[in-house]
């Protein structure tokens, strides 16, 4: 399992997630719509006010994105005894990236 499995499902999504802009930051550029959160394995549309709207399918090619791991992230850290999780620099380093997901069992919907 890689840190970001199937991150670029199509060329248009690759442009949105890996593209750069010489005039703006990624979040300020009107050419980029999507964002990817590697910690939670979530894809989303960026809104002008900085918020993100989670999406389950690529609007360009139709592939289903992986289910969000957000709830599992919170569940695992709470099971380890962490209570205040957001903006907590004391959580294990692996939980600040996709590394914590490496030991997850395969998704039965994708790997029967």
mmCIF file of N, CA and C in Angstrom:
data_model
loop_
_atom_site.group_PDB
_atom_site.id
_atom_site.type_symbol
_atom_site.label_atom_id
_atom_site.label_comp_id
_atom_site.label_asym_id
_atom_site.label_seq_id
_atom_site.Cartn_x
_atom_site.Cartn_y
_atom_site.Cartn_z
ATOM 1 N N UNK A 1 0.845 -1.180 0.000
ATOM 2 C CA UNK A 1 0.000 0.000 0.000
ATOM 3 C C UNK A 1 0.891 1.246 0.000
ATOM 4 N N UNK A 2 0.625 2.163 -0.909
ATOM 5 C CA UNK A 2 1.382 3.403 -0.936
ATOM 6 C C UNK A 2 0.687 4.438 -0.069
ATOM 7 N N UNK A 3 1.369 5.538 0.190
ATOM 8 C CA UNK A 3 0.776 6.595 1.013
ATOM 9 C C UNK A 3 -0.463 7.197 0.374
ATOM 10 N N UNK A 4 -0.499 7.251 -0.938
ATOM 11 C CA UNK A 4 -1.614 7.880 -1.623
ATOM 12 C C UNK A 4 -2.062 6.999 -2.785
ATOM 13 N N UNK A 5 -2.750 5.903 -2.484
ATOM 14 C CA UNK A 5 -3.151 4.979 -3.546
ATOM 15 C C UNK A 5 -4.114 5.644 -4.513
ATOM 16 N N UNK A 6 -3.870 5.442 -5.802
ATOM 17 C CA UNK A 6 -4.767 5.935 -6.841
ATOM 18 C C UNK A 6 -5.045 7.435 -6.700
ATOM 19 N N UNK A 7 -4.062 8.190 -6.275
ATOM 20 C CA UNK A 7 -4.284 9.613 -6.024
ATOM 21 C C UNK A 7 -4.727 10.345 -7.278
ATOM 22 N N UNK A 8 -4.152 10.003 -8.407
ATOM 23 C CA UNK A 8 -4.529 10.657 -9.657
ATOM 24 C C UNK A 8 -5.295 9.667 -10.521
ATOM 25 N N UNK A 9 -6.591 9.775 -10.472
ATOM 26 C CA UNK A 9 -7.428 8.832 -11.225
ATOM 27 C C UNK A 9 -7.490 9.186 -12.705
ATOM 28 N N UNK A 10 -7.189 10.445 -13.038
ATOM 29 C CA UNK A 10 -7.218 10.882 -14.433
ATOM 30 C C UNK A 10 -6.310 12.104 -14.574
ATOM 31 N N UNK A 11 -6.019 12.483 -15.807
ATOM 32 C CA UNK A 11 -5.122 13.609 -16.044
ATOM 33 C C UNK A 11 -5.671 14.914 -15.489
ATOM 34 N N UNK A 12 -6.973 15.107 -15.562
ATOM 35 C CA UNK A 12 -7.567 16.352 -15.056
ATOM 36 C C UNK A 12 -7.416 16.440 -13.541
ATOM 37 N N UNK A 13 -7.582 15.310 -12.843
ATOM 38 C CA UNK A 13 -7.406 15.305 -11.396
ATOM 39 C C UNK A 13 -5.930 15.521 -11.052
ATOM 40 N N UNK A 14 -5.037 14.940 -11.836
ATOM 41 C CA UNK A 14 -3.610 15.154 -11.605
ATOM 42 C C UNK A 14 -3.279 16.637 -11.752
ATOM 43 N N UNK A 15 -3.836 17.288 -12.754
ATOM 44 C CA UNK A 15 -3.624 18.723 -12.925
ATOM 45 C C UNK A 15 -4.092 19.482 -11.692
ATOM 46 N N UNK A 16 -5.252 19.128 -11.188
ATOM 47 C CA UNK A 16 -5.808 19.829 -10.030
ATOM 48 C C UNK A 16 -5.008 19.594 -8.758
ATOM 49 N N UNK A 17 -4.510 18.384 -8.557
ATOM 50 C CA UNK A 17 -3.827 18.056 -7.299
ATOM 51 C C UNK A 17 -2.326 18.301 -7.325
ATOM 52 N N UNK A 18 -1.718 18.244 -8.506
ATOM 53 C CA UNK A 18 -0.262 18.380 -8.583
ATOM 54 C C UNK A 18 0.172 19.634 -9.323
ATOM 55 N N UNK A 19 -0.773 20.342 -9.911
ATOM 56 C CA UNK A 19 -0.427 21.518 -10.698
ATOM 57 C C UNK A 19 0.094 22.661 -9.846
ATOM 58 N N UNK A 20 0.797 23.556 -10.488
ATOM 59 C CA UNK A 20 1.300 24.755 -9.826
ATOM 60 C C UNK A 20 0.865 25.981 -10.614
ATOM 61 N N UNK A 21 0.846 27.102 -9.948
ATOM 62 C CA UNK A 21 0.456 28.367 -10.566
ATOM 63 C C UNK A 21 1.553 29.391 -10.282
ATOM 64 N N UNK A 22 1.974 30.092 -11.298
ATOM 65 C CA UNK A 22 3.022 31.094 -11.119
ATOM 66 C C UNK A 22 2.480 32.390 -10.520
ATOM 67 N N UNK A 23 1.159 32.591 -10.563
ATOM 68 C CA UNK A 23 0.571 33.838 -10.097
ATOM 69 C C UNK A 23 -0.044 33.755 -8.701
ATOM 70 N N UNK A 24 -0.475 32.559 -8.296
ATOM 71 C CA UNK A 24 -1.205 32.416 -7.036
ATOM 72 C C UNK A 24 -0.683 31.211 -6.250
ATOM 73 N N UNK A 25 -1.069 31.168 -4.985
ATOM 74 C CA UNK A 25 -0.875 29.928 -4.232
ATOM 75 C C UNK A 25 -1.926 28.935 -4.741
ATOM 76 N N UNK A 26 -1.746 27.678 -4.450
ATOM 77 C CA UNK A 26 -2.727 26.670 -4.916
ATOM 78 C C UNK A 26 -4.134 27.015 -4.440
ATOM 79 N N UNK A 27 -4.260 27.454 -3.209
ATOM 80 C CA UNK A 27 -5.590 27.704 -2.652
ATOM 81 C C UNK A 27 -6.220 28.983 -3.179
ATOM 82 N N UNK A 28 -5.417 29.874 -3.728
ATOM 83 C CA UNK A 28 -5.954 31.120 -4.272
ATOM 84 C C UNK A 28 -6.142 31.075 -5.784
ATOM 85 N N UNK A 29 -5.632 30.066 -6.423
ATOM 86 C CA UNK A 29 -5.684 29.982 -7.884
ATOM 87 C C UNK A 29 -7.057 29.489 -8.353
ATOM 88 N N UNK A 30 -7.686 30.226 -9.255
ATOM 89 C CA UNK A 30 -9.004 29.804 -9.751
ATOM 90 C C UNK A 30 -8.960 28.593 -10.690
ATOM 91 N N UNK A 31 -7.756 28.165 -11.072
ATOM 92 C CA UNK A 31 -7.640 27.012 -11.973
ATOM 93 C C UNK A 31 -7.710 25.674 -11.241
ATOM 94 N N UNK A 32 -7.503 25.681 -9.925
ATOM 95 C CA UNK A 32 -7.492 24.437 -9.159
ATOM 96 C C UNK A 32 -8.733 24.361 -8.282
ATOM 97 N N UNK A 33 -9.439 23.241 -8.394
ATOM 98 C CA UNK A 33 -10.687 23.070 -7.649
ATOM 99 C C UNK A 33 -10.562 22.066 -6.513
ATOM 100 N N UNK A 34 -9.682 21.088 -6.689
ATOM 101 C CA UNK A 34 -9.647 19.957 -5.765
ATOM 102 C C UNK A 34 -8.482 20.009 -4.800
ATOM 103 N N UNK A 35 -8.674 19.354 -3.685
ATOM 104 C CA UNK A 35 -7.631 19.185 -2.686
ATOM 105 C C UNK A 35 -7.665 17.738 -2.203
ATOM 106 N N UNK A 36 -6.552 17.281 -1.698
ATOM 107 C CA UNK A 36 -6.454 15.921 -1.161
ATOM 108 C C UNK A 36 -5.838 15.995 0.230
ATOM 109 N N UNK A 37 -6.449 15.312 1.187
ATOM 110 C CA UNK A 37 -5.929 15.253 2.548
ATOM 111 C C UNK A 37 -5.391 13.846 2.761
ATOM 112 N N UNK A 38 -4.061 13.731 2.801
ATOM 113 C CA UNK A 38 -3.451 12.405 2.904
ATOM 114 C C UNK A 38 -3.688 11.749 4.259
ATOM 115 N N UNK A 39 -3.863 12.529 5.307
ATOM 116 C CA UNK A 39 -4.081 11.957 6.640
ATOM 117 C C UNK A 39 -5.400 11.197 6.665
ATOM 118 N N UNK A 40 -6.446 11.819 6.144
ATOM 119 C CA UNK A 40 -7.778 11.204 6.177
ATOM 120 C C UNK A 40 -8.145 10.504 4.867
ATOM 121 N N UNK A 41 -7.275 10.570 3.851
ATOM 122 C CA UNK A 41 -7.541 9.979 2.540
ATOM 123 C C UNK A 41 -8.839 10.545 1.961
ATOM 124 N N UNK A 42 -8.932 11.883 1.980
ATOM 125 C CA UNK A 42 -10.151 12.560 1.543
ATOM 126 C C UNK A 42 -9.879 13.488 0.362
ATOM 127 N N UNK A 43 -10.813 13.486 -0.562
ATOM 128 C CA UNK A 43 -10.787 14.399 -1.695
ATOM 129 C C UNK A 43 -11.876 15.432 -1.489
ATOM 130 N N UNK A 44 -11.588 16.671 -1.860
ATOM 131 C CA UNK A 44 -12.598 17.697 -1.668
ATOM 132 C C UNK A 44 -12.478 18.833 -2.657
ATOM 133 N N UNK A 45 -13.572 19.564 -2.778
ATOM 134 C CA UNK A 45 -13.608 20.787 -3.572
ATOM 135 C C UNK A 45 -13.266 21.953 -2.668
ATOM 136 N N UNK A 46 -12.374 22.809 -3.128
ATOM 137 C CA UNK A 46 -12.007 23.980 -2.347
ATOM 138 C C UNK A 46 -13.038 25.083 -2.596
ATOM 139 N N UNK A 47 -13.449 25.710 -1.547
ATOM 140 C CA UNK A 47 -14.403 26.816 -1.614
ATOM 141 C C UNK A 47 -13.625 28.118 -1.439
ATOM 142 N N UNK A 48 -14.170 29.203 -1.935
ATOM 143 C CA UNK A 48 -13.487 30.500 -1.855
ATOM 144 C C UNK A 48 -13.113 30.904 -0.436
ATOM 145 N N UNK A 49 -13.905 30.500 0.537
ATOM 146 C CA UNK A 49 -13.646 30.918 1.920
ATOM 147 C C UNK A 49 -12.667 30.000 2.654
ATOM 148 N N UNK A 50 -12.057 29.058 1.931
ATOM 149 C CA UNK A 50 -11.078 28.168 2.536
ATOM 150 C C UNK A 50 -11.642 26.854 3.026
ATOM 151 N N UNK A 51 -12.961 26.724 3.040
ATOM 152 C CA UNK A 51 -13.567 25.454 3.457
ATOM 153 C C UNK A 51 -13.490 24.458 2.308
ATOM 154 N N UNK A 52 -13.712 23.212 2.651
ATOM 155 C CA UNK A 52 -13.676 22.146 1.652
ATOM 156 C C UNK A 52 -14.965 21.354 1.711
ATOM 157 N N UNK A 53 -15.443 20.949 0.565
ATOM 158 C CA UNK A 53 -16.619 20.102 0.460
ATOM 159 C C UNK A 53 -16.122 18.728 0.019
ATOM 160 N N UNK A 54 -16.332 17.720 0.855
ATOM 161 C CA UNK A 54 -15.870 16.376 0.509
ATOM 162 C C UNK A 54 -16.667 15.819 -0.656
ATOM 163 N N UNK A 55 -15.967 15.091 -1.523
ATOM 164 C CA UNK A 55 -16.610 14.463 -2.674
ATOM 165 C C UNK A 55 -16.262 12.985 -2.694
ATOM 166 N N UNK A 56 -17.189 12.191 -3.164
ATOM 167 C CA UNK A 56 -16.998 10.746 -3.193
ATOM 168 C C UNK A 56 -16.595 10.189 -4.543
ATOM 169 N N UNK A 57 -16.762 10.988 -5.605
ATOM 170 C CA UNK A 57 -16.462 10.528 -6.963
ATOM 171 C C UNK A 57 -15.739 11.627 -7.722
ATOM 172 N N UNK A 58 -14.895 11.232 -8.630
ATOM 173 C CA UNK A 58 -14.226 12.197 -9.492
ATOM 174 C C UNK A 58 -15.243 12.711 -10.513
ATOM 175 N N UNK A 59 -15.424 14.024 -10.604
ATOM 176 C CA UNK A 59 -16.384 14.554 -11.573
ATOM 177 C C UNK A 59 -15.875 14.486 -13.010
ATOM 178 N N UNK A 60 -14.590 14.212 -13.187
ATOM 179 C CA UNK A 60 -14.006 14.177 -14.514
ATOM 180 C C UNK A 60 -14.048 12.788 -15.134
ATOM 181 N N UNK A 61 -13.745 11.745 -14.336
ATOM 182 C CA UNK A 61 -13.712 10.385 -14.884
ATOM 183 C C UNK A 61 -14.711 9.445 -14.222
ATOM 184 N N UNK A 62 -15.298 9.846 -13.096
ATOM 185 C CA UNK A 62 -16.339 9.055 -12.455
ATOM 186 C C UNK A 62 -15.881 8.004 -11.466
ATOM 187 N N UNK A 63 -14.573 7.851 -11.269
ATOM 188 C CA UNK A 63 -14.097 6.826 -10.338
ATOM 189 C C UNK A 63 -14.528 7.171 -8.911
ATOM 190 N N UNK A 64 -14.844 6.136 -8.132
ATOM 191 C CA UNK A 64 -15.200 6.342 -6.730
ATOM 192 C C UNK A 64 -13.917 6.511 -5.928
ATOM 193 N N UNK A 65 -13.886 7.552 -5.125
ATOM 194 C CA UNK A 65 -12.740 7.773 -4.253
ATOM 195 C C UNK A 65 -12.844 6.848 -3.040
ATOM 196 N N UNK A 66 -11.720 6.599 -2.362
ATOM 197 C CA UNK A 66 -11.757 5.764 -1.155
ATOM 198 C C UNK A 66 -12.637 6.407 -0.081
ATOM 199 N N UNK A 67 -13.188 5.591 0.780
ATOM 200 C CA UNK A 67 -13.949 6.122 1.909
ATOM 201 C C UNK A 67 -13.000 6.906 2.817
ATOM 202 N N UNK A 68 -13.496 7.975 3.382
ATOM 203 C CA UNK A 68 -12.711 8.796 4.298
ATOM 204 C C UNK A 68 -12.270 7.963 5.497
ATOM 205 N N UNK A 69 -11.067 8.226 5.956
ATOM 206 C CA UNK A 69 -10.539 7.542 7.147
ATOM 207 C C UNK A 69 -10.597 8.453 8.372
ATOM 208 N N UNK A 70 -11.308 9.575 8.264
ATOM 209 C CA UNK A 70 -11.375 10.571 9.343
ATOM 210 C C UNK A 70 -11.870 9.962 10.655
ATOM 211 N N UNK A 71 -13.003 9.279 10.630
ATOM 212 C CA UNK A 71 -13.554 8.700 11.859
ATOM 213 C C UNK A 71 -12.602 7.667 12.457
ATOM 214 N N UNK A 72 -11.986 6.866 11.598
ATOM 215 C CA UNK A 72 -11.045 5.853 12.062
ATOM 216 C C UNK A 72 -9.821 6.508 12.719
ATOM 217 N N UNK A 73 -9.353 7.612 12.148
ATOM 218 C CA UNK A 73 -8.218 8.358 12.707
ATOM 219 C C UNK A 73 -8.533 8.792 14.136
ATOM 220 N N UNK A 74 -9.712 9.411 14.319
ATOM 221 C CA UNK A 74 -10.107 9.845 15.659
ATOM 222 C C UNK A 74 -10.269 8.648 16.600
ATOM 223 N N UNK A 75 -10.912 7.583 16.112
ATOM 224 C CA UNK A 75 -11.126 6.396 16.946
ATOM 225 C C UNK A 75 -9.805 5.801 17.433
ATOM 226 N N UNK A 76 -8.840 5.691 16.531
ATOM 227 C CA UNK A 76 -7.554 5.092 16.907
ATOM 228 C C UNK A 76 -6.798 5.946 17.917
ATOM 229 N N UNK A 77 -6.782 7.252 17.699
ATOM 230 C CA UNK A 77 -6.069 8.121 18.636
ATOM 231 C C UNK A 77 -6.760 8.168 19.997
ATOM 232 N N UNK A 78 -8.070 8.165 20.001
ATOM 233 C CA UNK A 78 -8.792 8.129 21.277
ATOM 234 C C UNK A 78 -8.509 6.824 22.012
ATOM 235 N N UNK A 79 -8.406 5.708 21.260
ATOM 236 C CA UNK A 79 -8.084 4.415 21.872
ATOM 237 C C UNK A 79 -6.672 4.416 22.466
ATOM 238 N N UNK A 80 -5.801 5.253 21.911
ATOM 239 C CA UNK A 80 -4.443 5.382 22.452
ATOM 240 C C UNK A 80 -4.381 6.332 23.641
ATOM 241 N N UNK A 81 -5.530 6.930 23.991
ATOM 242 C CA UNK A 81 -5.587 7.798 25.162
ATOM 243 C C UNK A 81 -5.516 9.282 24.874
ATOM 244 N N UNK A 82 -5.508 9.669 23.614
ATOM 245 C CA UNK A 82 -5.475 11.092 23.276
ATOM 246 C C UNK A 82 -6.895 11.637 23.289
ATOM 247 N N UNK A 83 -7.073 12.783 23.894
ATOM 248 C CA UNK A 83 -8.411 13.362 24.003
ATOM 249 C C UNK A 83 -8.589 14.585 23.122
ATOM 250 N N UNK A 84 -7.714 15.537 23.220
ATOM 251 C CA UNK A 84 -7.813 16.753 22.405
ATOM 252 C C UNK A 84 -6.941 16.544 21.183
ATOM 253 N N UNK A 85 -7.572 16.190 20.067
ATOM 254 C CA UNK A 85 -6.809 15.740 18.911
ATOM 255 C C UNK A 85 -6.481 16.826 17.900
ATOM 256 N N UNK A 86 -7.375 17.745 17.671
ATOM 257 C CA UNK A 86 -7.116 18.759 16.656
ATOM 258 C C UNK A 86 -6.057 19.733 17.147
ATOM 259 N N UNK A 87 -5.113 20.009 16.291
ATOM 260 C CA UNK A 87 -4.020 20.932 16.579
ATOM 261 C C UNK A 87 -3.175 20.471 17.762
ATOM 262 N N UNK A 88 -3.106 19.165 17.966
ATOM 263 C CA UNK A 88 -2.331 18.599 19.061
ATOM 264 C C UNK A 88 -0.998 18.117 18.499
ATOM 265 N N UNK A 89 0.070 18.804 18.843
ATOM 266 C CA UNK A 89 1.388 18.432 18.337
ATOM 267 C C UNK A 89 1.961 17.207 19.028
ATOM 268 N N UNK A 90 1.299 16.748 20.097
ATOM 269 C CA UNK A 90 1.814 15.615 20.856
ATOM 270 C C UNK A 90 1.373 14.261 20.320
ATOM 271 N N UNK A 91 0.509 14.224 19.307
ATOM 272 C CA UNK A 91 0.091 12.933 18.775
ATOM 273 C C UNK A 91 1.273 12.288 18.050
ATOM 274 N N UNK A 92 1.278 10.959 17.923
ATOM 275 C CA UNK A 92 2.399 10.288 17.244
ATOM 276 C C UNK A 92 2.599 10.820 15.826
ATOM 277 N N UNK A 93 3.846 10.913 15.429
ATOM 278 C CA UNK A 93 4.205 11.459 14.120
ATOM 279 C C UNK A 93 3.484 10.739 12.978
ATOM 280 N N UNK A 94 3.314 9.440 13.085
ATOM 281 C CA UNK A 94 2.654 8.685 12.018
ATOM 282 C C UNK A 94 1.239 9.173 11.752
ATOM 283 N N UNK A 95 0.589 9.740 12.758
ATOM 284 C CA UNK A 95 -0.793 10.211 12.604
ATOM 285 C C UNK A 95 -0.876 11.612 12.002
ATOM 286 N N UNK A 96 0.274 12.175 11.642
ATOM 287 C CA UNK A 96 0.299 13.481 10.989
ATOM 288 C C UNK A 96 0.477 13.348 9.479
ATOM 289 N N UNK A 97 0.462 12.112 8.999
ATOM 290 C CA UNK A 97 0.601 11.825 7.568
ATOM 291 C C UNK A 97 -0.202 10.565 7.265
ATOM 292 N N UNK A 98 -0.015 10.043 6.089
ATOM 293 C CA UNK A 98 -0.710 8.815 5.704
ATOM 294 C C UNK A 98 -0.079 7.572 6.328
ATOM 295 N N UNK A 99 1.035 7.736 7.018
ATOM 296 C CA UNK A 99 1.757 6.580 7.562
ATOM 297 C C UNK A 99 0.895 5.727 8.480
ATOM 298 N N UNK A 100 0.001 6.315 9.238
ATOM 299 C CA UNK A 100 -0.816 5.553 10.190
ATOM 300 C C UNK A 100 -1.730 4.553 9.477
ATOM 301 N N UNK A 101 -2.017 4.796 8.202
ATOM 302 C CA UNK A 101 -2.923 3.906 7.461
ATOM 303 C C UNK A 101 -2.224 2.683 6.870
ATOM 304 N N UNK A 102 -0.919 2.618 6.959
ATOM 305 C CA UNK A 102 -0.180 1.514 6.327
ATOM 306 C C UNK A 102 -0.554 0.147 6.874
ATOM 307 N N UNK A 103 -0.975 0.081 8.134
ATOM 308 C CA UNK A 103 -1.293 -1.220 8.727
ATOM 309 C C UNK A 103 -2.780 -1.559 8.649
ATOM 310 N N UNK A 104 -3.550 -0.752 7.927
ATOM 311 C CA UNK A 104 -4.974 -1.054 7.802
ATOM 312 C C UNK A 104 -5.170 -2.280 6.912
ATOM 313 N N UNK A 105 -6.158 -3.108 7.225
ATOM 314 C CA UNK A 105 -6.417 -4.248 6.342
ATOM 315 C C UNK A 105 -6.936 -3.757 4.998
ATOM 316 N N UNK A 106 -6.806 -4.554 3.942
ATOM 317 C CA UNK A 106 -7.303 -4.154 2.630
ATOM 318 C C UNK A 106 -8.803 -3.890 2.666
ATOM 319 N N UNK A 107 -9.242 -2.989 1.836
ATOM 320 C CA UNK A 107 -10.662 -2.669 1.721
ATOM 321 C C UNK A 107 -11.356 -3.825 0.991
ATOM 322 N N UNK A 108 -12.301 -4.527 1.639
ATOM 323 C CA UNK A 108 -12.935 -5.678 0.988
ATOM 324 C C UNK A 108 -13.727 -5.272 -0.258
ATOM 325 N N UNK A 109 -14.137 -4.022 -0.366
ATOM 326 C CA UNK A 109 -14.867 -3.578 -1.548
ATOM 327 C C UNK A 109 -13.947 -3.460 -2.755
ATOM 328 N N UNK A 110 -12.650 -3.244 -2.502
ATOM 329 C CA UNK A 110 -11.702 -3.070 -3.595
ATOM 330 C C UNK A 110 -10.827 -4.292 -3.815
ATOM 331 N N UNK A 111 -10.564 -5.037 -2.742
ATOM 332 C CA UNK A 111 -9.673 -6.198 -2.825
ATOM 333 C C UNK A 111 -10.414 -7.440 -2.321
ATOM 334 N N UNK A 112 -11.396 -7.937 -3.074
ATOM 335 C CA UNK A 112 -12.171 -9.094 -2.575
ATOM 336 C C UNK A 112 -11.341 -10.346 -2.453
#
